Amino acid sequence: MASGDGGGGVRASVRDEVDRIVAAWGRERPDLDVRPLEVLSRVSRLARHLDLARRSAFARHGLEAWAFDVLSALRRAGRPYRLSPGALLTQTLVTSGTMTNRIDRLAEQGLVRRLPSPDDRRGVLVELTPAGRLRVDGAMADLLDVEESLLAGLGDEERARLADLLRTLVAPFDAP
């Protein structure tokens, strides 16, 4: 089942590997409706390209993706750039043991520090250090440049439409 314009404004002359995969499955298994591959295989392939681009951007700043996730959660929290380990767990979707390990590693690098919680004598807060802030800010700027280049083939209206469509697909996974 070949995909055409379908009213979405896609140029029929633009073909990619997914078109070849869909055509081959359509030829080999005409009994199957392979149209979901037209969307989700492209999303999967784009996710792989994005992952590679992000890892490269983070590496230029001496960070791994997991480190960027933690540092950016702290940066987004706003001044004084502090969160509890529990809040970091919620934002990064990892286990408490994994988060403890990540905080330890970032603290060893001087990118975060642990502080006693003013609200709970047994609790701690994780705070972004000035060095961590510089590192995450640089990585974020680099990431946005990389992501902009990945979207360069789309105009503003196409980007907005794609963002809306993807939001519709992703929102049910993010619901509590």
Short mmCIF file of N, CA and C in Angstrom, two decimals:
data_model
loop_
_atom_site.label_atom_id
_atom_site.label_comp_id
_atom_site.label_asym_id
_atom_site.label_seq_id
_atom_site.Cartn_x
_atom_site.Cartn_y
_atom_site.Cartn_z
N MET A 1 0.84 -1.17 0.00
CA MET A 1 0.00 0.00 0.00
C MET A 1 0.88 1.23 0.00
N ALA A 2 0.95 1.88 -1.09
CA ALA A 2 1.81 3.05 -1.22
C ALA A 2 1.12 4.26 -0.62
N SER A 3 1.92 5.13 -0.08
CA SER A 3 1.35 6.36 0.46
C SER A 3 1.56 7.46 -0.56
N GLY A 4 0.59 8.29 -0.70
CA GLY A 4 0.71 9.42 -1.60
C GLY A 4 0.61 10.69 -0.82
N ASP A 5 0.05 11.71 -1.46
CA ASP A 5 -0.11 12.99 -0.79
C ASP A 5 -1.09 12.86 0.36
N GLY A 6 -2.19 12.17 0.17
CA GLY A 6 -3.16 11.96 1.23
C GLY A 6 -3.72 13.26 1.80
N GLY A 7 -3.57 14.37 1.08
CA GLY A 7 -4.08 15.63 1.56
C GLY A 7 -3.18 16.30 2.58
N GLY A 8 -2.09 15.68 2.95
CA GLY A 8 -1.22 16.25 3.98
C GLY A 8 -0.14 17.15 3.42
N GLY A 9 -0.09 17.33 2.10
CA GLY A 9 0.89 18.22 1.51
C GLY A 9 2.24 17.57 1.27
N VAL A 10 2.37 16.27 1.48
CA VAL A 10 3.65 15.59 1.28
C VAL A 10 3.87 15.41 -0.21
N ARG A 11 5.06 15.72 -0.64
CA ARG A 11 5.39 15.57 -2.06
C ARG A 11 5.54 14.09 -2.38
N ALA A 12 4.81 13.63 -3.40
CA ALA A 12 4.85 12.22 -3.79
C ALA A 12 6.24 11.81 -4.26
N SER A 13 7.06 12.77 -4.67
CA SER A 13 8.39 12.45 -5.17
C SER A 13 9.37 12.13 -4.03
N VAL A 14 9.02 12.52 -2.82
CA VAL A 14 9.90 12.25 -1.68
C VAL A 14 9.59 10.84 -1.19
N ARG A 15 10.63 9.99 -1.21
CA ARG A 15 10.46 8.61 -0.76
C ARG A 15 11.56 8.30 0.24
N ASP A 16 11.25 7.43 1.16
CA ASP A 16 12.22 7.06 2.17
C ASP A 16 12.23 5.55 2.34
N GLU A 17 13.04 5.10 3.29
CA GLU A 17 13.16 3.66 3.53
C GLU A 17 11.83 3.05 3.97
N VAL A 18 11.05 3.80 4.71
CA VAL A 18 9.75 3.28 5.15
C VAL A 18 8.85 3.01 3.96
N ASP A 19 8.88 3.86 2.94
CA ASP A 19 8.10 3.60 1.73
C ASP A 19 8.48 2.25 1.13
N ARG A 20 9.77 1.96 1.10
CA ARG A 20 10.23 0.68 0.55
C ARG A 20 9.78 -0.49 1.42
N ILE A 21 9.85 -0.31 2.73
CA ILE A 21 9.42 -1.37 3.66
C ILE A 21 7.93 -1.63 3.51
N VAL A 22 7.15 -0.56 3.49
CA VAL A 22 5.69 -0.69 3.37
C VAL A 22 5.32 -1.36 2.05
N ALA A 23 5.98 -0.95 0.97
CA ALA A 23 5.70 -1.55 -0.33
C ALA A 23 6.04 -3.04 -0.33
N ALA A 24 7.17 -3.40 0.28
CA ALA A 24 7.57 -4.81 0.32
C ALA A 24 6.57 -5.64 1.14
N TRP A 25 6.15 -5.13 2.30
CA TRP A 25 5.15 -5.87 3.09
C TRP A 25 3.83 -5.94 2.34
N GLY A 26 3.47 -4.86 1.68
CA GLY A 26 2.23 -4.88 0.89
C GLY A 26 2.27 -5.92 -0.21
N ARG A 27 3.44 -6.10 -0.81
CA ARG A 27 3.62 -7.10 -1.86
C ARG A 27 3.59 -8.51 -1.26
N GLU A 28 4.31 -8.69 -0.15
CA GLU A 28 4.45 -10.02 0.44
C GLU A 28 3.25 -10.45 1.26
N ARG A 29 2.56 -9.49 1.87
CA ARG A 29 1.40 -9.80 2.71
C ARG A 29 0.25 -8.85 2.37
N PRO A 30 -0.34 -9.00 1.18
CA PRO A 30 -1.42 -8.10 0.79
C PRO A 30 -2.66 -8.24 1.69
N ASP A 31 -2.70 -9.28 2.49
CA ASP A 31 -3.82 -9.49 3.41
C ASP A 31 -3.73 -8.60 4.65
N LEU A 32 -2.58 -7.95 4.88
CA LEU A 32 -2.40 -7.11 6.06
C LEU A 32 -2.53 -5.63 5.70
N ASP A 33 -3.12 -4.89 6.61
CA ASP A 33 -3.18 -3.43 6.47
C ASP A 33 -1.91 -2.87 7.11
N VAL A 34 -0.94 -2.51 6.28
CA VAL A 34 0.36 -2.07 6.79
C VAL A 34 0.45 -0.55 6.96
N ARG A 35 -0.67 0.14 6.85
CA ARG A 35 -0.65 1.61 6.97
C ARG A 35 -0.08 2.11 8.29
N PRO A 36 -0.28 1.43 9.43
CA PRO A 36 0.35 1.95 10.65
C PRO A 36 1.87 2.10 10.52
N LEU A 37 2.50 1.26 9.71
CA LEU A 37 3.95 1.37 9.51
C LEU A 37 4.33 2.72 8.90
N GLU A 38 3.44 3.27 8.08
CA GLU A 38 3.74 4.54 7.42
C GLU A 38 3.99 5.65 8.43
N VAL A 39 3.33 5.58 9.56
CA VAL A 39 3.50 6.59 10.59
C VAL A 39 4.51 6.13 11.64
N LEU A 40 4.24 4.99 12.24
CA LEU A 40 5.01 4.60 13.42
C LEU A 40 6.43 4.15 13.09
N SER A 41 6.65 3.59 11.93
CA SER A 41 8.04 3.27 11.56
C SER A 41 8.84 4.54 11.34
N ARG A 42 8.19 5.56 10.82
CA ARG A 42 8.89 6.84 10.66
C ARG A 42 9.18 7.48 12.02
N VAL A 43 8.23 7.38 12.94
CA VAL A 43 8.46 7.91 14.29
C VAL A 43 9.63 7.16 14.93
N SER A 44 9.66 5.85 14.77
CA SER A 44 10.74 5.04 15.34
C SER A 44 12.09 5.42 14.73
N ARG A 45 12.13 5.57 13.43
CA ARG A 45 13.39 5.92 12.77
C ARG A 45 13.84 7.33 13.18
N LEU A 46 12.88 8.25 13.25
CA LEU A 46 13.20 9.61 13.67
C LEU A 46 13.72 9.60 15.11
N ALA A 47 13.12 8.79 15.97
CA ALA A 47 13.57 8.71 17.37
C ALA A 47 15.02 8.23 17.44
N ARG A 48 15.39 7.29 16.58
CA ARG A 48 16.79 6.83 16.58
C ARG A 48 17.73 7.93 16.13
N HIS A 49 17.35 8.66 15.07
CA HIS A 49 18.19 9.77 14.60
C HIS A 49 18.28 10.86 15.66
N LEU A 50 17.16 11.15 16.31
CA LEU A 50 17.15 12.16 17.36
C LEU A 50 18.01 11.73 18.54
N ASP A 51 17.92 10.47 18.92
CA ASP A 51 18.73 9.96 20.03
C ASP A 51 20.22 10.13 19.73
N LEU A 52 20.63 9.77 18.52
CA LEU A 52 22.04 9.93 18.15
C LEU A 52 22.46 11.40 18.16
N ALA A 53 21.61 12.27 17.63
CA ALA A 53 21.92 13.70 17.60
C ALA A 53 22.00 14.27 19.01
N ARG A 54 21.08 13.85 19.88
CA ARG A 54 21.10 14.33 21.26
C ARG A 54 22.35 13.85 21.99
N ARG A 55 22.66 12.58 21.84
CA ARG A 55 23.84 12.04 22.52
C ARG A 55 25.10 12.79 22.08
N SER A 56 25.17 13.11 20.79
CA SER A 56 26.32 13.85 20.28
C SER A 56 26.37 15.25 20.87
N ALA A 57 25.23 15.93 20.94
CA ALA A 57 25.18 17.27 21.51
C ALA A 57 25.58 17.25 22.98
N PHE A 58 25.07 16.27 23.72
CA PHE A 58 25.40 16.18 25.15
C PHE A 58 26.89 15.85 25.34
N ALA A 59 27.40 14.95 24.52
CA ALA A 59 28.81 14.54 24.64
C ALA A 59 29.74 15.73 24.44
N ARG A 60 29.37 16.66 23.58
CA ARG A 60 30.20 17.85 23.37
C ARG A 60 30.32 18.68 24.65
N HIS A 61 29.44 18.41 25.60
CA HIS A 61 29.46 19.13 26.87
C HIS A 61 29.81 18.21 28.03
N GLY A 62 30.34 17.04 27.70
CA GLY A 62 30.78 16.10 28.71
C GLY A 62 29.65 15.46 29.49
N LEU A 63 28.49 15.35 28.86
CA LEU A 63 27.33 14.79 29.53
C LEU A 63 26.81 13.57 28.79
N GLU A 64 26.20 12.69 29.54
CA GLU A 64 25.42 11.60 28.95
C GLU A 64 23.96 12.02 29.02
N ALA A 65 23.09 11.33 28.29
CA ALA A 65 21.68 11.70 28.24
C ALA A 65 21.05 11.69 29.64
N TRP A 66 21.38 10.69 30.45
CA TRP A 66 20.79 10.62 31.79
C TRP A 66 21.21 11.82 32.64
N ALA A 67 22.46 12.27 32.49
CA ALA A 67 22.95 13.41 33.25
C ALA A 67 22.23 14.69 32.82
N PHE A 68 22.04 14.83 31.52
CA PHE A 68 21.29 15.98 31.02
C PHE A 68 19.88 15.97 31.59
N ASP A 69 19.24 14.81 31.65
CA ASP A 69 17.88 14.72 32.18
C ASP A 69 17.81 15.24 33.61
N VAL A 70 18.74 14.82 34.45
CA VAL A 70 18.74 15.25 35.85
C VAL A 70 19.06 16.73 35.95
N LEU A 71 20.12 17.16 35.27
CA LEU A 71 20.52 18.57 35.35
C LEU A 71 19.45 19.48 34.78
N SER A 72 18.82 19.07 33.70
CA SER A 72 17.79 19.94 33.10
C SER A 72 16.54 19.99 33.98
N ALA A 73 16.22 18.92 34.69
CA ALA A 73 15.09 18.96 35.63
C ALA A 73 15.37 19.99 36.73
N LEU A 74 16.60 20.00 37.23
CA LEU A 74 16.97 20.98 38.25
C LEU A 74 16.95 22.40 37.68
N ARG A 75 17.44 22.56 36.48
CA ARG A 75 17.48 23.90 35.85
C ARG A 75 16.08 24.43 35.61
N ARG A 76 15.19 23.57 35.14
CA ARG A 76 13.81 23.98 34.88
C ARG A 76 13.05 24.32 36.16
N ALA A 77 13.52 23.81 37.29
CA ALA A 77 12.85 24.09 38.57
C ALA A 77 12.94 25.56 38.94
N GLY A 78 13.87 26.28 38.33
CA GLY A 78 14.04 27.70 38.65
C GLY A 78 14.83 27.88 39.93
N ARG A 79 15.19 29.13 40.18
CA ARG A 79 15.98 29.43 41.37
C ARG A 79 15.29 28.90 42.60
N PRO A 80 15.98 28.29 43.50
CA PRO A 80 17.43 28.10 43.61
C PRO A 80 17.93 26.81 42.95
N TYR A 81 17.18 26.26 41.98
CA TYR A 81 17.59 25.07 41.24
C TYR A 81 17.77 23.87 42.15
N ARG A 82 16.74 23.62 42.96
CA ARG A 82 16.76 22.51 43.92
C ARG A 82 15.50 21.68 43.77
N LEU A 83 15.67 20.38 43.91
CA LEU A 83 14.54 19.45 43.95
C LEU A 83 14.87 18.33 44.91
N SER A 84 13.84 17.71 45.42
CA SER A 84 14.05 16.51 46.23
C SER A 84 14.37 15.35 45.29
N PRO A 85 15.04 14.34 45.79
CA PRO A 85 15.25 13.15 44.96
C PRO A 85 13.93 12.56 44.45
N GLY A 86 12.88 12.64 45.25
CA GLY A 86 11.56 12.14 44.81
C GLY A 86 11.03 12.91 43.62
N ALA A 87 11.19 14.22 43.63
CA ALA A 87 10.75 15.04 42.49
C ALA A 87 11.57 14.70 41.25
N LEU A 88 12.85 14.45 41.44
CA LEU A 88 13.70 14.05 40.31
C LEU A 88 13.26 12.69 39.77
N LEU A 89 12.87 11.78 40.65
CA LEU A 89 12.36 10.47 40.21
C LEU A 89 11.15 10.64 39.32
N THR A 90 10.23 11.49 39.76
CA THR A 90 9.00 11.72 39.01
C THR A 90 9.29 12.27 37.62
N GLN A 91 10.25 13.17 37.54
CA GLN A 91 10.54 13.81 36.26
C GLN A 91 11.36 12.95 35.32
N THR A 92 12.16 12.03 35.87
CA THR A 92 13.06 11.25 35.01
C THR A 92 12.65 9.80 34.86
N LEU A 93 11.63 9.37 35.61
CA LEU A 93 11.07 8.02 35.48
C LEU A 93 12.10 6.91 35.68
N VAL A 94 12.90 7.04 36.73
CA VAL A 94 13.84 5.97 37.08
C VAL A 94 13.58 5.53 38.51
N THR A 95 14.20 4.45 38.92
CA THR A 95 14.02 3.94 40.28
C THR A 95 14.83 4.79 41.26
N SER A 96 14.50 4.64 42.54
CA SER A 96 15.22 5.43 43.55
C SER A 96 16.70 5.03 43.61
N GLY A 97 17.00 3.74 43.44
CA GLY A 97 18.40 3.30 43.43
C GLY A 97 19.16 3.90 42.27
N THR A 98 18.53 3.94 41.11
CA THR A 98 19.17 4.55 39.93
C THR A 98 19.39 6.03 40.17
N MET A 99 18.39 6.70 40.74
CA MET A 99 18.53 8.14 40.98
C MET A 99 19.64 8.41 41.98
N THR A 100 19.73 7.62 43.03
CA THR A 100 20.81 7.80 44.02
C THR A 100 22.16 7.70 43.34
N ASN A 101 22.31 6.70 42.48
CA ASN A 101 23.56 6.52 41.74
C ASN A 101 23.85 7.72 40.84
N ARG A 102 22.83 8.23 40.19
CA ARG A 102 23.02 9.37 39.29
C ARG A 102 23.41 10.62 40.07
N ILE A 103 22.75 10.84 41.19
CA ILE A 103 23.09 12.00 42.02
C ILE A 103 24.53 11.88 42.52
N ASP A 104 24.90 10.68 42.96
CA ASP A 104 26.28 10.46 43.42
C ASP A 104 27.28 10.81 42.32
N ARG A 105 27.03 10.32 41.12
CA ARG A 105 27.96 10.57 40.01
C ARG A 105 28.03 12.05 39.65
N LEU A 106 26.90 12.71 39.64
CA LEU A 106 26.89 14.14 39.32
C LEU A 106 27.55 14.96 40.43
N ALA A 107 27.37 14.54 41.66
CA ALA A 107 28.02 15.23 42.79
C ALA A 107 29.53 15.07 42.71
N GLU A 108 30.00 13.87 42.35
CA GLU A 108 31.44 13.64 42.20
C GLU A 108 32.04 14.55 41.13
N GLN A 109 31.25 14.90 40.12
CA GLN A 109 31.71 15.78 39.05
C GLN A 109 31.54 17.26 39.40
N GLY A 110 30.96 17.53 40.54
CA GLY A 110 30.75 18.91 40.96
C GLY A 110 29.60 19.61 40.26
N LEU A 111 28.68 18.84 39.70
CA LEU A 111 27.57 19.44 38.96
C LEU A 111 26.32 19.62 39.81
N VAL A 112 26.21 18.84 40.89
CA VAL A 112 25.13 19.00 41.87
C VAL A 112 25.72 18.84 43.26
N ARG A 113 24.96 19.25 44.25
CA ARG A 113 25.33 19.00 45.65
C ARG A 113 24.06 18.66 46.42
N ARG A 114 24.26 17.91 47.48
CA ARG A 114 23.16 17.56 48.38
C ARG A 114 23.14 18.56 49.53
N LEU A 115 21.93 18.97 49.87
CA LEU A 115 21.73 19.88 50.99
C LEU A 115 20.67 19.28 51.91
N PRO A 116 20.76 19.56 53.21
CA PRO A 116 19.69 19.08 54.08
C PRO A 116 18.38 19.80 53.75
N SER A 117 17.29 19.07 53.81
CA SER A 117 15.98 19.65 53.55
C SER A 117 15.55 20.49 54.73
N PRO A 118 15.11 21.73 54.53
CA PRO A 118 14.66 22.55 55.65
C PRO A 118 13.32 22.05 56.22
N ASP A 119 12.60 21.27 55.44
CA ASP A 119 11.28 20.80 55.86
C ASP A 119 11.28 19.42 56.49
N ASP A 120 12.37 18.66 56.28
CA ASP A 120 12.42 17.28 56.75
C ASP A 120 13.84 16.99 57.20
N ARG A 121 14.04 16.78 58.50
CA ARG A 121 15.40 16.59 59.03
C ARG A 121 16.10 15.39 58.41
N ARG A 122 15.33 14.40 57.97
CA ARG A 122 15.95 13.22 57.35
C ARG A 122 16.11 13.38 55.84
N GLY A 123 15.45 14.36 55.26
CA GLY A 123 15.45 14.53 53.81
C GLY A 123 16.61 15.36 53.30
N VAL A 124 16.81 15.25 52.01
CA VAL A 124 17.83 16.06 51.34
C VAL A 124 17.22 16.72 50.11
N LEU A 125 17.87 17.74 49.67
CA LEU A 125 17.56 18.39 48.40
C LEU A 125 18.79 18.28 47.52
N VAL A 126 18.56 18.19 46.24
CA VAL A 126 19.64 18.16 45.27
C VAL A 126 19.65 19.53 44.59
N GLU A 127 20.80 20.17 44.61
CA GLU A 127 20.92 21.52 44.06
C GLU A 127 21.92 21.54 42.92
N LEU A 128 21.57 22.22 41.87
CA LEU A 128 22.45 22.43 40.73
C LEU A 128 23.56 23.40 41.13
N THR A 129 24.79 23.05 40.89
CA THR A 129 25.91 23.96 41.19
C THR A 129 26.08 24.94 40.03
N PRO A 130 26.83 26.01 40.24
CA PRO A 130 27.11 26.92 39.11
C PRO A 130 27.76 26.18 37.92
N ALA A 131 28.65 25.24 38.22
CA ALA A 131 29.28 24.47 37.13
C ALA A 131 28.23 23.61 36.41
N GLY A 132 27.29 23.04 37.16
CA GLY A 132 26.23 22.25 36.56
C GLY A 132 25.31 23.10 35.70
N ARG A 133 25.05 24.31 36.19
CA ARG A 133 24.19 25.22 35.42
C ARG A 133 24.86 25.61 34.10
N LEU A 134 26.14 25.93 34.14
CA LEU A 134 26.85 26.27 32.90
C LEU A 134 26.84 25.10 31.93
N ARG A 135 27.05 23.91 32.45
CA ARG A 135 27.11 22.71 31.61
C ARG A 135 25.75 22.43 30.97
N VAL A 136 24.69 22.45 31.75
CA VAL A 136 23.37 22.14 31.21
C VAL A 136 22.89 23.24 30.27
N ASP A 137 23.21 24.50 30.57
CA ASP A 137 22.82 25.59 29.68
C ASP A 137 23.51 25.46 28.32
N GLY A 138 24.79 25.13 28.33
CA GLY A 138 25.50 24.93 27.06
C GLY A 138 24.95 23.75 26.29
N ALA A 139 24.68 22.66 26.98
CA ALA A 139 24.13 21.48 26.32
C ALA A 139 22.75 21.76 25.75
N MET A 140 21.94 22.53 26.48
CA MET A 140 20.60 22.86 26.00
C MET A 140 20.66 23.70 24.73
N ALA A 141 21.53 24.68 24.71
CA ALA A 141 21.68 25.52 23.51
C ALA A 141 22.13 24.67 22.33
N ASP A 142 23.08 23.78 22.55
CA ASP A 142 23.57 22.90 21.49
C ASP A 142 22.45 21.96 21.03
N LEU A 143 21.70 21.42 21.98
CA LEU A 143 20.59 20.53 21.65
C LEU A 143 19.57 21.23 20.77
N LEU A 144 19.23 22.45 21.10
CA LEU A 144 18.25 23.18 20.29
C LEU A 144 18.76 23.44 18.88
N ASP A 145 20.05 23.70 18.73
CA ASP A 145 20.62 23.85 17.39
C ASP A 145 20.49 22.56 16.60
N VAL A 146 20.79 21.44 17.24
CA VAL A 146 20.70 20.13 16.59
C VAL A 146 19.25 19.83 16.21
N GLU A 147 18.34 20.07 17.13
CA GLU A 147 16.94 19.78 16.86
C GLU A 147 16.38 20.70 15.78
N GLU A 148 16.83 21.94 15.76
CA GLU A 148 16.42 22.86 14.70
C GLU A 148 16.85 22.34 13.34
N SER A 149 18.06 21.81 13.27
CA SER A 149 18.53 21.29 11.98
C SER A 149 17.72 20.06 11.56
N LEU A 150 17.27 19.25 12.53
CA LEU A 150 16.43 18.10 12.19
C LEU A 150 15.07 18.51 11.65
N LEU A 151 14.59 19.67 12.05
CA LEU A 151 13.28 20.15 11.62
C LEU A 151 13.36 21.14 10.46
N ALA A 152 14.54 21.35 9.93
CA ALA A 152 14.75 22.40 8.92
C ALA A 152 13.87 22.23 7.69
N GLY A 153 13.48 21.02 7.36
CA GLY A 153 12.66 20.79 6.18
C GLY A 153 11.19 21.14 6.35
N LEU A 154 10.80 21.55 7.54
CA LEU A 154 9.40 21.88 7.81
C LEU A 154 9.23 23.37 8.06
N GLY A 155 8.15 23.91 7.55
CA GLY A 155 7.80 25.30 7.84
C GLY A 155 7.13 25.40 9.20
N ASP A 156 6.88 26.63 9.63
CA ASP A 156 6.27 26.85 10.94
C ASP A 156 4.91 26.17 11.08
N GLU A 157 4.07 26.28 10.06
CA GLU A 157 2.74 25.66 10.13
C GLU A 157 2.84 24.14 10.15
N GLU A 158 3.77 23.59 9.38
CA GLU A 158 3.95 22.13 9.38
C GLU A 158 4.45 21.66 10.75
N ARG A 159 5.36 22.41 11.34
CA ARG A 159 5.86 22.05 12.68
C ARG A 159 4.73 22.06 13.70
N ALA A 160 3.92 23.11 13.64
CA ALA A 160 2.81 23.22 14.60
C ALA A 160 1.82 22.06 14.41
N ARG A 161 1.52 21.74 13.17
CA ARG A 161 0.59 20.62 12.89
C ARG A 161 1.18 19.30 13.38
N LEU A 162 2.47 19.07 13.08
CA LEU A 162 3.12 17.84 13.52
C LEU A 162 3.14 17.76 15.04
N ALA A 163 3.45 18.87 15.70
CA ALA A 163 3.45 18.89 17.17
C ALA A 163 2.07 18.55 17.73
N ASP A 164 1.02 19.11 17.11
CA ASP A 164 -0.34 18.81 17.55
C ASP A 164 -0.69 17.34 17.36
N LEU A 165 -0.33 16.78 16.21
CA LEU A 165 -0.62 15.37 15.94
C LEU A 165 0.14 14.45 16.90
N LEU A 166 1.40 14.75 17.13
CA LEU A 166 2.20 13.92 18.05
C LEU A 166 1.68 14.04 19.48
N ARG A 167 1.26 15.25 19.86
CA ARG A 167 0.68 15.45 21.21
C ARG A 167 -0.54 14.55 21.38
N THR A 168 -1.37 14.47 20.36
CA THR A 168 -2.56 13.62 20.42
C THR A 168 -2.19 12.17 20.64
N LEU A 169 -1.11 11.71 20.00
CA LEU A 169 -0.67 10.33 20.18
C LEU A 169 0.00 10.09 21.53
N VAL A 170 0.78 11.05 22.01
CA VAL A 170 1.58 10.86 23.21
C VAL A 170 0.80 11.12 24.51
N ALA A 171 -0.15 12.04 24.48
CA ALA A 171 -0.85 12.45 25.70
C ALA A 171 -1.42 11.29 26.51
N PRO A 172 -2.03 10.29 25.89
CA PRO A 172 -2.56 9.18 26.72
C PRO A 172 -1.46 8.44 27.51
N PHE A 173 -0.25 8.41 27.01
CA PHE A 173 0.85 7.76 27.74
C PHE A 173 1.30 8.59 28.93
N ASP A 174 1.11 9.91 28.84
CA ASP A 174 1.54 10.80 29.91
C ASP A 174 0.46 11.03 30.96
N ALA A 175 -0.75 10.54 30.70
CA ALA A 175 -1.85 10.74 31.65
C ALA A 175 -1.56 9.96 32.95
N PRO A 176 -1.95 10.56 34.08
CA PRO A 176 -1.69 9.88 35.37
C PRO A 176 -2.48 8.59 35.50
#
